[in-house]
Amino acid sequence: MKRSTRQILAATNNTDKLREIRQILNGSDWEVVSLNDFPPYPEPPENAETLVENALEKAREGYQHTGIITLADDSGLEVDYLNGRPGVHSARYAGENASYDDNVDLLLREIDGAQENERTARFRCVMALVGAGIEQWWEGVSEGIIIETRKGSSGFGYDPVFWSHELGKTFAEASSEDKNRVSHRGQALIGLSNVLNELT
Ligand code: IMP
């Protein structure tokens, strides 16, 4: 029997995150629509100091403007040698309009000279869900180390320099299936998917 599909808005302008969210929720009863499917609205400034506050704010804005149940991802890379930086500022680490390459270059400069055991790091993702009577969030964490030079060409952002303990390779060397299975985003979406399944 064919089950009906419902829509969920992914409130992000980051096409790489959107691609991964769609891959991870593929096969569920939910169709992931994006901000491109709606008239533009002013995005929240993302100036909170925690991933939770930023993710909740983005999800609330999306739901308020579209009336569609909305998920939002706020994520970042915490490097122990840098006392947890870039963390919540990962997207704009090297400046307001920094590219992924600019951010990775700065990270490699800042961690230059650190020994392997000092290069521990983790990706953290908070995924918020806001809808009628729903306001929840989940966190996913993925541990690894920052290597000295880029390896691999898949993924996005800091993936080429993040060597995953679980995969034994960088996220940029992994297939999208493998990355999504162990990634911070994949982990955070497990709890959210369970709630979505109960709603269908
Ligand atoms: P924000 O959540 O929009 O504030 O941005 C998060 C930033 O963290 C992205 O722009 C990337 O630089 C980085 N990031 C988040 N998730 C990943 C990932 O899965 N791989 C590589 N970089 C990531």
mmCIF file with all atom_site columns, C-alpha atoms and ligand atoms in Angstrom:
data_model
loop_
_atom_site.group_PDB
_atom_site.id
_atom_site.type_symbol
_atom_site.label_atom_id
_atom_site.label_alt_id
_atom_site.label_comp_id
_atom_site.label_asym_id
_atom_site.label_entity_id
_atom_site.label_seq_id
_atom_site.pdbx_PDB_ins_code
_atom_site.Cartn_x
_atom_site.Cartn_y
_atom_site.Cartn_z
_atom_site.occupancy
_atom_site.B_iso_or_equiv
_atom_site.pdbx_formal_charge
_atom_site.auth_seq_id
_atom_site.auth_comp_id
_atom_site.auth_asym_id
_atom_site.auth_atom_id
_atom_site.pdbx_PDB_model_num
ATOM   1   C CA  . MET A 1 1   ? 0.000  0.000  0.000  1.00 0.00 ? 1   MET A CA  1
ATOM   2   C CA  . LYS A 1 2   ? 1.417  3.405  -0.961 1.00 0.00 ? 2   LYS A CA  1
ATOM   3   C CA  . ARG A 1 3   ? 1.808  5.678  2.006  1.00 0.00 ? 3   ARG A CA  1
ATOM   4   C CA  . SER A 1 4   ? 1.125  9.396  1.684  1.00 0.00 ? 4   SER A CA  1
ATOM   5   C CA  . THR A 1 5   ? 3.946  11.937 1.734  1.00 0.00 ? 5   THR A CA  1
ATOM   6   C CA  . ARG A 1 6   ? 3.982  14.968 3.946  1.00 0.00 ? 6   ARG A CA  1
ATOM   7   C CA  . GLN A 1 7   ? 6.189  18.007 3.657  1.00 0.00 ? 7   GLN A CA  1
ATOM   8   C CA  . ILE A 1 8   ? 8.825  19.220 6.061  1.00 0.00 ? 8   ILE A CA  1
ATOM   9   C CA  . LEU A 1 9   ? 10.790 22.433 5.552  1.00 0.00 ? 9   LEU A CA  1
ATOM   10  C CA  . ALA A 1 10  ? 14.560 22.339 6.002  1.00 0.00 ? 10  ALA A CA  1
ATOM   11  C CA  . ALA A 1 11  ? 15.288 25.946 7.002  1.00 0.00 ? 11  ALA A CA  1
ATOM   12  C CA  . THR A 1 12  ? 18.782 26.261 5.597  1.00 0.00 ? 12  THR A CA  1
ATOM   13  C CA  . ASN A 1 13  ? 20.423 28.103 2.717  1.00 0.00 ? 13  ASN A CA  1
ATOM   14  C CA  . ASN A 1 14  ? 23.371 25.734 2.824  1.00 0.00 ? 14  ASN A CA  1
ATOM   15  C CA  . THR A 1 15  ? 22.887 23.413 -0.163 1.00 0.00 ? 15  THR A CA  1
ATOM   16  C CA  . ASP A 1 16  ? 25.420 20.906 1.206  1.00 0.00 ? 16  ASP A CA  1
ATOM   17  C CA  . LYS A 1 17  ? 23.521 20.491 4.464  1.00 0.00 ? 17  LYS A CA  1
ATOM   18  C CA  . LEU A 1 18  ? 20.263 20.285 2.509  1.00 0.00 ? 18  LEU A CA  1
ATOM   19  C CA  . ARG A 1 19  ? 21.653 17.506 0.300  1.00 0.00 ? 19  ARG A CA  1
ATOM   20  C CA  . GLU A 1 20  ? 22.712 15.463 3.324  1.00 0.00 ? 20  GLU A CA  1
ATOM   21  C CA  . ILE A 1 21  ? 19.409 16.028 5.160  1.00 0.00 ? 21  ILE A CA  1
ATOM   22  C CA  . ARG A 1 22  ? 17.532 14.859 2.042  1.00 0.00 ? 22  ARG A CA  1
ATOM   23  C CA  . GLN A 1 23  ? 19.767 11.776 1.710  1.00 0.00 ? 23  GLN A CA  1
ATOM   24  C CA  . ILE A 1 24  ? 19.293 10.859 5.372  1.00 0.00 ? 24  ILE A CA  1
ATOM   25  C CA  . LEU A 1 25  ? 15.498 11.312 5.344  1.00 0.00 ? 25  LEU A CA  1
ATOM   26  C CA  . ASN A 1 26  ? 15.149 9.626  1.952  1.00 0.00 ? 26  ASN A CA  1
ATOM   27  C CA  . GLY A 1 27  ? 12.811 6.653  2.244  1.00 0.00 ? 27  GLY A CA  1
ATOM   28  C CA  . SER A 1 28  ? 10.757 8.243  5.020  1.00 0.00 ? 28  SER A CA  1
ATOM   29  C CA  . ASP A 1 29  ? 7.221  9.439  4.427  1.00 0.00 ? 29  ASP A CA  1
ATOM   30  C CA  . TRP A 1 30  ? 8.423  13.031 4.391  1.00 0.00 ? 30  TRP A CA  1
ATOM   31  C CA  . GLU A 1 31  ? 9.330  15.206 1.425  1.00 0.00 ? 31  GLU A CA  1
ATOM   32  C CA  . VAL A 1 32  ? 11.985 17.742 2.371  1.00 0.00 ? 32  VAL A CA  1
ATOM   33  C CA  . VAL A 1 33  ? 11.213 21.149 0.877  1.00 0.00 ? 33  VAL A CA  1
ATOM   34  C CA  . SER A 1 34  ? 13.642 24.039 1.082  1.00 0.00 ? 34  SER A CA  1
ATOM   35  C CA  . LEU A 1 35  ? 13.619 27.795 1.582  1.00 0.00 ? 35  LEU A CA  1
ATOM   36  C CA  . ASN A 1 36  ? 13.735 28.138 -2.226 1.00 0.00 ? 36  ASN A CA  1
ATOM   37  C CA  . ASP A 1 37  ? 10.163 26.838 -2.340 1.00 0.00 ? 37  ASP A CA  1
ATOM   38  C CA  . PHE A 1 38  ? 8.860  29.855 -0.415 1.00 0.00 ? 38  PHE A CA  1
ATOM   39  C CA  . PRO A 1 39  ? 8.954  33.623 -0.780 1.00 0.00 ? 39  PRO A CA  1
ATOM   40  C CA  . PRO A 1 40  ? 12.070 34.888 0.962  1.00 0.00 ? 40  PRO A CA  1
ATOM   41  C CA  . TYR A 1 41  ? 11.800 36.039 4.580  1.00 0.00 ? 41  TYR A CA  1
ATOM   42  C CA  . PRO A 1 42  ? 14.443 37.690 6.737  1.00 0.00 ? 42  PRO A CA  1
ATOM   43  C CA  . GLU A 1 43  ? 16.609 34.967 8.216  1.00 0.00 ? 43  GLU A CA  1
ATOM   44  C CA  . PRO A 1 44  ? 17.452 35.073 11.917 1.00 0.00 ? 44  PRO A CA  1
ATOM   45  C CA  . PRO A 1 45  ? 20.927 36.578 12.433 1.00 0.00 ? 45  PRO A CA  1
ATOM   46  C CA  . GLU A 1 46  ? 22.514 33.422 13.984 1.00 0.00 ? 46  GLU A CA  1
ATOM   47  C CA  . ASN A 1 47  ? 24.240 35.497 16.628 1.00 0.00 ? 47  ASN A CA  1
ATOM   48  C CA  . ALA A 1 48  ? 23.440 33.312 19.628 1.00 0.00 ? 48  ALA A CA  1
ATOM   49  C CA  . GLU A 1 49  ? 26.390 31.695 21.359 1.00 0.00 ? 49  GLU A CA  1
ATOM   50  C CA  . THR A 1 50  ? 24.992 28.153 21.282 1.00 0.00 ? 50  THR A CA  1
ATOM   51  C CA  . LEU A 1 51  ? 24.071 25.745 18.504 1.00 0.00 ? 51  LEU A CA  1
ATOM   52  C CA  . VAL A 1 52  ? 20.783 24.992 20.295 1.00 0.00 ? 52  VAL A CA  1
ATOM   53  C CA  . GLU A 1 53  ? 19.611 28.603 20.352 1.00 0.00 ? 53  GLU A CA  1
ATOM   54  C CA  . ASN A 1 54  ? 20.579 29.153 16.706 1.00 0.00 ? 54  ASN A CA  1
ATOM   55  C CA  . ALA A 1 55  ? 18.908 25.958 15.504 1.00 0.00 ? 55  ALA A CA  1
ATOM   56  C CA  . LEU A 1 56  ? 15.707 26.629 17.458 1.00 0.00 ? 56  LEU A CA  1
ATOM   57  C CA  . GLU A 1 57  ? 15.553 30.223 16.225 1.00 0.00 ? 57  GLU A CA  1
ATOM   58  C CA  . LYS A 1 58  ? 15.957 29.141 12.577 1.00 0.00 ? 58  LYS A CA  1
ATOM   59  C CA  . ALA A 1 59  ? 13.288 26.445 12.950 1.00 0.00 ? 59  ALA A CA  1
ATOM   60  C CA  . ARG A 1 60  ? 10.843 28.809 14.703 1.00 0.00 ? 60  ARG A CA  1
ATOM   61  C CA  . GLU A 1 61  ? 11.248 31.424 11.952 1.00 0.00 ? 61  GLU A CA  1
ATOM   62  C CA  . GLY A 1 62  ? 10.686 28.833 9.248  1.00 0.00 ? 62  GLY A CA  1
ATOM   63  C CA  . TYR A 1 63  ? 7.533  27.501 10.857 1.00 0.00 ? 63  TYR A CA  1
ATOM   64  C CA  . GLN A 1 64  ? 6.203  30.978 11.566 1.00 0.00 ? 64  GLN A CA  1
ATOM   65  C CA  . HIS A 1 65  ? 6.650  32.102 7.941  1.00 0.00 ? 65  HIS A CA  1
ATOM   66  C CA  . THR A 1 66  ? 5.466  28.957 6.161  1.00 0.00 ? 66  THR A CA  1
ATOM   67  C CA  . GLY A 1 67  ? 3.138  27.095 8.537  1.00 0.00 ? 67  GLY A CA  1
ATOM   68  C CA  . ILE A 1 68  ? 4.993  23.901 7.583  1.00 0.00 ? 68  ILE A CA  1
ATOM   69  C CA  . ILE A 1 69  ? 6.698  21.760 10.199 1.00 0.00 ? 69  ILE A CA  1
ATOM   70  C CA  . THR A 1 70  ? 10.323 22.898 10.069 1.00 0.00 ? 70  THR A CA  1
ATOM   71  C CA  . LEU A 1 71  ? 13.735 21.473 10.898 1.00 0.00 ? 71  LEU A CA  1
ATOM   72  C CA  . ALA A 1 72  ? 16.902 23.518 11.211 1.00 0.00 ? 72  ALA A CA  1
ATOM   73  C CA  . ASP A 1 73  ? 20.527 22.466 11.579 1.00 0.00 ? 73  ASP A CA  1
ATOM   74  C CA  . ASP A 1 74  ? 23.201 24.413 13.395 1.00 0.00 ? 74  ASP A CA  1
ATOM   75  C CA  . SER A 1 75  ? 26.567 22.729 13.410 1.00 0.00 ? 75  SER A CA  1
ATOM   76  C CA  . GLY A 1 76  ? 30.249 23.296 13.866 1.00 0.00 ? 76  GLY A CA  1
ATOM   77  C CA  . LEU A 1 77  ? 33.711 21.877 14.413 1.00 0.00 ? 77  LEU A CA  1
ATOM   78  C CA  . GLU A 1 78  ? 35.302 21.945 17.883 1.00 0.00 ? 78  GLU A CA  1
ATOM   79  C CA  . VAL A 1 79  ? 39.091 21.611 17.925 1.00 0.00 ? 79  VAL A CA  1
ATOM   80  C CA  . ASP A 1 80  ? 40.612 20.861 21.336 1.00 0.00 ? 80  ASP A CA  1
ATOM   81  C CA  . TYR A 1 81  ? 43.989 22.501 20.538 1.00 0.00 ? 81  TYR A CA  1
ATOM   82  C CA  . LEU A 1 82  ? 42.027 25.709 19.824 1.00 0.00 ? 82  LEU A CA  1
ATOM   83  C CA  . ASN A 1 83  ? 39.963 25.439 23.021 1.00 0.00 ? 83  ASN A CA  1
ATOM   84  C CA  . GLY A 1 84  ? 36.863 24.418 21.090 1.00 0.00 ? 84  GLY A CA  1
ATOM   85  C CA  . ARG A 1 85  ? 37.125 26.940 18.256 1.00 0.00 ? 85  ARG A CA  1
ATOM   86  C CA  . PRO A 1 86  ? 35.787 27.506 15.630 1.00 0.00 ? 86  PRO A CA  1
ATOM   87  C CA  . GLY A 1 87  ? 32.677 25.895 17.221 1.00 0.00 ? 87  GLY A CA  1
ATOM   88  C CA  . VAL A 1 88  ? 29.505 27.874 16.746 1.00 0.00 ? 88  VAL A CA  1
ATOM   89  C CA  . HIS A 1 89  ? 31.465 30.273 14.483 1.00 0.00 ? 89  HIS A CA  1
ATOM   90  C CA  . SER A 1 90  ? 32.610 27.560 12.043 1.00 0.00 ? 90  SER A CA  1
ATOM   91  C CA  . ALA A 1 91  ? 30.875 29.011 8.979  1.00 0.00 ? 91  ALA A CA  1
ATOM   92  C CA  . ARG A 1 92  ? 32.470 32.449 9.426  1.00 0.00 ? 92  ARG A CA  1
ATOM   93  C CA  . TYR A 1 93  ? 35.745 31.378 11.032 1.00 0.00 ? 93  TYR A CA  1
ATOM   94  C CA  . ALA A 1 94  ? 37.957 33.225 8.521  1.00 0.00 ? 94  ALA A CA  1
ATOM   95  C CA  . GLY A 1 95  ? 35.576 36.176 8.110  1.00 0.00 ? 95  GLY A CA  1
ATOM   96  C CA  . GLU A 1 96  ? 32.030 37.152 7.187  1.00 0.00 ? 96  GLU A CA  1
ATOM   97  C CA  . ASN A 1 97  ? 32.193 35.937 3.556  1.00 0.00 ? 97  ASN A CA  1
ATOM   98  C CA  . ALA A 1 98  ? 34.789 33.220 4.069  1.00 0.00 ? 98  ALA A CA  1
ATOM   99  C CA  . SER A 1 99  ? 34.730 30.244 1.686  1.00 0.00 ? 99  SER A CA  1
ATOM   100 C CA  . TYR A 1 100 ? 35.144 26.654 2.870  1.00 0.00 ? 100 TYR A CA  1
ATOM   101 C CA  . ASP A 1 101 ? 38.746 26.834 1.603  1.00 0.00 ? 101 ASP A CA  1
ATOM   102 C CA  . ASP A 1 102 ? 39.470 30.046 3.535  1.00 0.00 ? 102 ASP A CA  1
ATOM   103 C CA  . ASN A 1 103 ? 38.190 28.412 6.726  1.00 0.00 ? 103 ASN A CA  1
ATOM   104 C CA  . VAL A 1 104 ? 40.233 25.236 6.222  1.00 0.00 ? 104 VAL A CA  1
ATOM   105 C CA  . ASP A 1 105 ? 43.369 27.267 5.412  1.00 0.00 ? 105 ASP A CA  1
ATOM   106 C CA  . LEU A 1 106 ? 42.993 29.255 8.619  1.00 0.00 ? 106 LEU A CA  1
ATOM   107 C CA  . LEU A 1 107 ? 42.382 26.104 10.649 1.00 0.00 ? 107 LEU A CA  1
ATOM   108 C CA  . LEU A 1 108 ? 45.515 24.453 9.239  1.00 0.00 ? 108 LEU A CA  1
ATOM   109 C CA  . ARG A 1 109 ? 47.576 27.560 10.031 1.00 0.00 ? 109 ARG A CA  1
ATOM   110 C CA  . GLU A 1 110 ? 46.247 27.770 13.580 1.00 0.00 ? 110 GLU A CA  1
ATOM   111 C CA  . ILE A 1 111 ? 46.879 24.112 14.326 1.00 0.00 ? 111 ILE A CA  1
ATOM   112 C CA  . ASP A 1 112 ? 50.264 24.025 12.606 1.00 0.00 ? 112 ASP A CA  1
ATOM   113 C CA  . GLY A 1 113 ? 52.870 22.427 14.869 1.00 0.00 ? 113 GLY A CA  1
ATOM   114 C CA  . ALA A 1 114 ? 50.374 20.544 17.056 1.00 0.00 ? 114 ALA A CA  1
ATOM   115 C CA  . GLN A 1 115 ? 51.257 16.893 17.721 1.00 0.00 ? 115 GLN A CA  1
ATOM   116 C CA  . GLU A 1 116 ? 48.866 14.152 16.554 1.00 0.00 ? 116 GLU A CA  1
ATOM   117 C CA  . ASN A 1 117 ? 47.505 13.596 20.078 1.00 0.00 ? 117 ASN A CA  1
ATOM   118 C CA  . GLU A 1 118 ? 46.731 17.316 20.322 1.00 0.00 ? 118 GLU A CA  1
ATOM   119 C CA  . ARG A 1 119 ? 44.687 17.353 17.124 1.00 0.00 ? 119 ARG A CA  1
ATOM   120 C CA  . THR A 1 120 ? 41.500 15.834 18.522 1.00 0.00 ? 120 THR A CA  1
ATOM   121 C CA  . ALA A 1 121 ? 38.275 17.414 17.291 1.00 0.00 ? 121 ALA A CA  1
ATOM   122 C CA  . ARG A 1 122 ? 34.578 16.768 16.895 1.00 0.00 ? 122 ARG A CA  1
ATOM   123 C CA  . PHE A 1 123 ? 31.758 17.855 14.678 1.00 0.00 ? 123 PHE A CA  1
ATOM   124 C CA  . ARG A 1 124 ? 28.636 18.735 16.604 1.00 0.00 ? 124 ARG A CA  1
ATOM   125 C CA  . CYS A 1 125 ? 25.183 19.209 15.080 1.00 0.00 ? 125 CYS A CA  1
ATOM   126 C CA  . VAL A 1 126 ? 21.973 20.356 16.714 1.00 0.00 ? 126 VAL A CA  1
ATOM   127 C CA  . MET A 1 127 ? 18.834 19.618 14.746 1.00 0.00 ? 127 MET A CA  1
ATOM   128 C CA  . ALA A 1 128 ? 15.714 21.481 15.897 1.00 0.00 ? 128 ALA A CA  1
ATOM   129 C CA  . LEU A 1 129 ? 12.128 20.627 14.992 1.00 0.00 ? 129 LEU A CA  1
ATOM   130 C CA  . VAL A 1 130 ? 9.298  23.142 15.336 1.00 0.00 ? 130 VAL A CA  1
ATOM   131 C CA  . GLY A 1 131 ? 5.657  22.621 14.381 1.00 0.00 ? 131 GLY A CA  1
ATOM   132 C CA  . ALA A 1 132 ? 2.160  22.689 15.873 1.00 0.00 ? 132 ALA A CA  1
ATOM   133 C CA  . GLY A 1 133 ? 2.708  21.862 19.555 1.00 0.00 ? 133 GLY A CA  1
ATOM   134 C CA  . ILE A 1 134 ? 6.258  20.649 18.817 1.00 0.00 ? 134 ILE A CA  1
ATOM   135 C CA  . GLU A 1 135 ? 9.512  22.258 19.843 1.00 0.00 ? 135 GLU A CA  1
ATOM   136 C CA  . GLN A 1 136 ? 12.350 19.764 20.240 1.00 0.00 ? 136 GLN A CA  1
ATOM   137 C CA  . TRP A 1 137 ? 16.023 19.379 19.428 1.00 0.00 ? 137 TRP A CA  1
ATOM   138 C CA  . TRP A 1 138 ? 18.607 16.612 19.187 1.00 0.00 ? 138 TRP A CA  1
ATOM   139 C CA  . GLU A 1 139 ? 22.386 16.672 19.205 1.00 0.00 ? 139 GLU A CA  1
ATOM   140 C CA  . GLY A 1 140 ? 24.786 14.491 17.239 1.00 0.00 ? 140 GLY A CA  1
ATOM   141 C CA  . VAL A 1 141 ? 28.557 14.309 17.733 1.00 0.00 ? 141 VAL A CA  1
ATOM   142 C CA  . SER A 1 142 ? 31.253 12.710 15.595 1.00 0.00 ? 142 SER A CA  1
ATOM   143 C CA  . GLU A 1 143 ? 34.847 12.387 16.854 1.00 0.00 ? 143 GLU A CA  1
ATOM   144 C CA  . GLY A 1 144 ? 38.092 12.585 14.879 1.00 0.00 ? 144 GLY A CA  1
ATOM   145 C CA  . ILE A 1 145 ? 41.373 14.402 14.419 1.00 0.00 ? 145 ILE A CA  1
ATOM   146 C CA  . ILE A 1 146 ? 42.466 17.287 12.196 1.00 0.00 ? 146 ILE A CA  1
ATOM   147 C CA  . ILE A 1 147 ? 45.083 16.086 9.730  1.00 0.00 ? 147 ILE A CA  1
ATOM   148 C CA  . GLU A 1 148 ? 47.875 18.249 8.297  1.00 0.00 ? 148 GLU A CA  1
ATOM   149 C CA  . THR A 1 149 ? 46.770 18.423 4.667  1.00 0.00 ? 149 THR A CA  1
ATOM   150 C CA  . ARG A 1 150 ? 43.491 17.927 2.817  1.00 0.00 ? 150 ARG A CA  1
ATOM   151 C CA  . LYS A 1 151 ? 42.509 14.388 1.755  1.00 0.00 ? 151 LYS A CA  1
ATOM   152 C CA  . GLY A 1 152 ? 39.536 13.509 -0.447 1.00 0.00 ? 152 GLY A CA  1
ATOM   153 C CA  . SER A 1 153 ? 37.119 15.513 -2.548 1.00 0.00 ? 153 SER A CA  1
ATOM   154 C CA  . SER A 1 154 ? 33.623 14.554 -1.356 1.00 0.00 ? 154 SER A CA  1
ATOM   155 C CA  . GLY A 1 155 ? 31.538 16.322 1.241  1.00 0.00 ? 155 GLY A CA  1
ATOM   156 C CA  . PHE A 1 156 ? 31.979 19.972 2.111  1.00 0.00 ? 156 PHE A CA  1
ATOM   157 C CA  . GLY A 1 157 ? 33.396 22.427 4.622  1.00 0.00 ? 157 GLY A CA  1
ATOM   158 C CA  . TYR A 1 158 ? 36.043 20.935 6.899  1.00 0.00 ? 158 TYR A CA  1
ATOM   159 C CA  . ASP A 1 159 ? 35.500 17.365 5.604  1.00 0.00 ? 159 ASP A CA  1
ATOM   160 C CA  . PRO A 1 160 ? 38.897 17.098 3.804  1.00 0.00 ? 160 PRO A CA  1
ATOM   161 C CA  . VAL A 1 161 ? 40.842 17.671 7.050  1.00 0.00 ? 161 VAL A CA  1
ATOM   162 C CA  . PHE A 1 162 ? 38.546 15.784 9.457  1.00 0.00 ? 162 PHE A CA  1
ATOM   163 C CA  . TRP A 1 163 ? 39.792 12.196 9.860  1.00 0.00 ? 163 TRP A CA  1
ATOM   164 C CA  . SER A 1 164 ? 36.944 10.197 11.377 1.00 0.00 ? 164 SER A CA  1
ATOM   165 C CA  . HIS A 1 165 ? 37.792 7.634  14.078 1.00 0.00 ? 165 HIS A CA  1
ATOM   166 C CA  . GLU A 1 166 ? 34.772 5.557  13.087 1.00 0.00 ? 166 GLU A CA  1
ATOM   167 C CA  . LEU A 1 167 ? 35.536 5.465  9.358  1.00 0.00 ? 167 LEU A CA  1
ATOM   168 C CA  . GLY A 1 168 ? 39.364 5.425  9.462  1.00 0.00 ? 168 GLY A CA  1
ATOM   169 C CA  . LYS A 1 169 ? 39.458 8.067  6.711  1.00 0.00 ? 169 LYS A CA  1
ATOM   170 C CA  . THR A 1 170 ? 38.482 11.684 6.221  1.00 0.00 ? 170 THR A CA  1
ATOM   171 C CA  . PHE A 1 171 ? 34.833 12.538 5.690  1.00 0.00 ? 171 PHE A CA  1
ATOM   172 C CA  . ALA A 1 172 ? 35.886 13.808 2.239  1.00 0.00 ? 172 ALA A CA  1
ATOM   173 C CA  . GLU A 1 173 ? 37.270 10.331 1.369  1.00 0.00 ? 173 GLU A CA  1
ATOM   174 C CA  . ALA A 1 174 ? 34.081 8.578  2.510  1.00 0.00 ? 174 ALA A CA  1
ATOM   175 C CA  . SER A 1 175 ? 30.988 7.805  0.457  1.00 0.00 ? 175 SER A CA  1
ATOM   176 C CA  . SER A 1 176 ? 27.976 9.922  1.379  1.00 0.00 ? 176 SER A CA  1
ATOM   177 C CA  . GLU A 1 177 ? 26.301 6.773  2.788  1.00 0.00 ? 177 GLU A CA  1
ATOM   178 C CA  . ASP A 1 178 ? 29.228 6.133  5.128  1.00 0.00 ? 178 ASP A CA  1
ATOM   179 C CA  . LYS A 1 179 ? 29.539 9.760  6.197  1.00 0.00 ? 179 LYS A CA  1
ATOM   180 C CA  . ASN A 1 180 ? 25.793 10.036 6.883  1.00 0.00 ? 180 ASN A CA  1
ATOM   181 C CA  . ARG A 1 181 ? 25.853 6.812  8.912  1.00 0.00 ? 181 ARG A CA  1
ATOM   182 C CA  . VAL A 1 182 ? 28.404 8.109  11.426 1.00 0.00 ? 182 VAL A CA  1
ATOM   183 C CA  . SER A 1 183 ? 28.170 11.883 11.079 1.00 0.00 ? 183 SER A CA  1
ATOM   184 C CA  . HIS A 1 184 ? 26.964 14.415 13.619 1.00 0.00 ? 184 HIS A CA  1
ATOM   185 C CA  . ARG A 1 185 ? 24.116 15.276 11.209 1.00 0.00 ? 185 ARG A CA  1
ATOM   186 C CA  . GLY A 1 186 ? 23.137 11.638 10.746 1.00 0.00 ? 186 GLY A CA  1
ATOM   187 C CA  . GLN A 1 187 ? 23.128 11.077 14.521 1.00 0.00 ? 187 GLN A CA  1
ATOM   188 C CA  . ALA A 1 188 ? 21.071 14.194 15.220 1.00 0.00 ? 188 ALA A CA  1
ATOM   189 C CA  . LEU A 1 189 ? 18.522 13.159 12.590 1.00 0.00 ? 189 LEU A CA  1
ATOM   190 C CA  . ILE A 1 190 ? 17.865 9.772  14.224 1.00 0.00 ? 190 ILE A CA  1
ATOM   191 C CA  . GLY A 1 191 ? 15.844 11.295 17.084 1.00 0.00 ? 191 GLY A CA  1
ATOM   192 C CA  . LEU A 1 192 ? 14.084 13.696 14.751 1.00 0.00 ? 192 LEU A CA  1
ATOM   193 C CA  . SER A 1 193 ? 13.140 10.867 12.336 1.00 0.00 ? 193 SER A CA  1
ATOM   194 C CA  . ASN A 1 194 ? 11.599 8.898  15.205 1.00 0.00 ? 194 ASN A CA  1
ATOM   195 C CA  . VAL A 1 195 ? 9.320  11.823 16.043 1.00 0.00 ? 195 VAL A CA  1
ATOM   196 C CA  . LEU A 1 196 ? 8.436  12.326 12.355 1.00 0.00 ? 196 LEU A CA  1
ATOM   197 C CA  . ASN A 1 197 ? 7.539  8.641  12.028 1.00 0.00 ? 197 ASN A CA  1
ATOM   198 C CA  . GLU A 1 198 ? 5.106  8.985  14.913 1.00 0.00 ? 198 GLU A CA  1
ATOM   199 C CA  . LEU A 1 199 ? 3.456  11.939 13.179 1.00 0.00 ? 199 LEU A CA  1
ATOM   200 C CA  . THR A 1 200 ? 2.744  10.107 9.919  1.00 0.00 ? 200 THR A CA  1
HETATM 201 P P1  . IMP B 2 .   ? 26.104 26.902 10.374 1.00 0.00 ? 1   IMP B P1  1
HETATM 202 O O1  . IMP B 2 .   ? 25.485 25.703 11.025 1.00 0.00 ? 1   IMP B O1  1
HETATM 203 O O2  . IMP B 2 .   ? 25.306 27.416 9.226  1.00 0.00 ? 1   IMP B O2  1
HETATM 204 O O3  . IMP B 2 .   ? 26.470 27.966 11.364 1.00 0.00 ? 1   IMP B O3  1
HETATM 205 O O4  . IMP B 2 .   ? 27.468 26.446 9.672  1.00 0.00 ? 1   IMP B O4  1
HETATM 206 C C1  . IMP B 2 .   ? 28.159 25.328 10.078 1.00 0.00 ? 1   IMP B C1  1
HETATM 207 C C2  . IMP B 2 .   ? 29.544 25.288 9.427  1.00 0.00 ? 1   IMP B C2  1
HETATM 208 O O5  . IMP B 2 .   ? 30.235 24.195 10.038 1.00 0.00 ? 1   IMP B O5  1
HETATM 209 C C3  . IMP B 2 .   ? 29.502 24.978 7.931  1.00 0.00 ? 1   IMP B C3  1
HETATM 210 O O6  . IMP B 2 .   ? 29.517 26.133 7.146  1.00 0.00 ? 1   IMP B O6  1
HETATM 211 C C4  . IMP B 2 .   ? 30.777 24.163 7.756  1.00 0.00 ? 1   IMP B C4  1
HETATM 212 O O7  . IMP B 2 .   ? 31.876 25.031 7.629  1.00 0.00 ? 1   IMP B O7  1
HETATM 213 C C5  . IMP B 2 .   ? 30.895 23.441 9.087  1.00 0.00 ? 1   IMP B C5  1
HETATM 214 N N1  . IMP B 2 .   ? 30.250 22.111 8.996  1.00 0.00 ? 1   IMP B N1  1
HETATM 215 C C6  . IMP B 2 .   ? 29.055 21.737 9.522  1.00 0.00 ? 1   IMP B C6  1
HETATM 216 N N2  . IMP B 2 .   ? 28.784 20.454 9.220  1.00 0.00 ? 1   IMP B N2  1
HETATM 217 C C7  . IMP B 2 .   ? 29.817 20.035 8.474  1.00 0.00 ? 1   IMP B C7  1
HETATM 218 C C8  . IMP B 2 .   ? 30.102 18.795 7.846  1.00 0.00 ? 1   IMP B C8  1
HETATM 219 O O8  . IMP B 2 .   ? 29.329 17.833 7.873  1.00 0.00 ? 1   IMP B O8  1
HETATM 220 N N3  . IMP B 2 .   ? 31.271 18.738 7.176  1.00 0.00 ? 1   IMP B N3  1
HETATM 221 C C9  . IMP B 2 .   ? 32.154 19.775 7.110  1.00 0.00 ? 1   IMP B C9  1
HETATM 222 N N4  . IMP B 2 .   ? 31.923 20.955 7.654  1.00 0.00 ? 1   IMP B N4  1
HETATM 223 C C10 . IMP B 2 .   ? 30.756 21.087 8.344  1.00 0.00 ? 1   IMP B C10 1
#
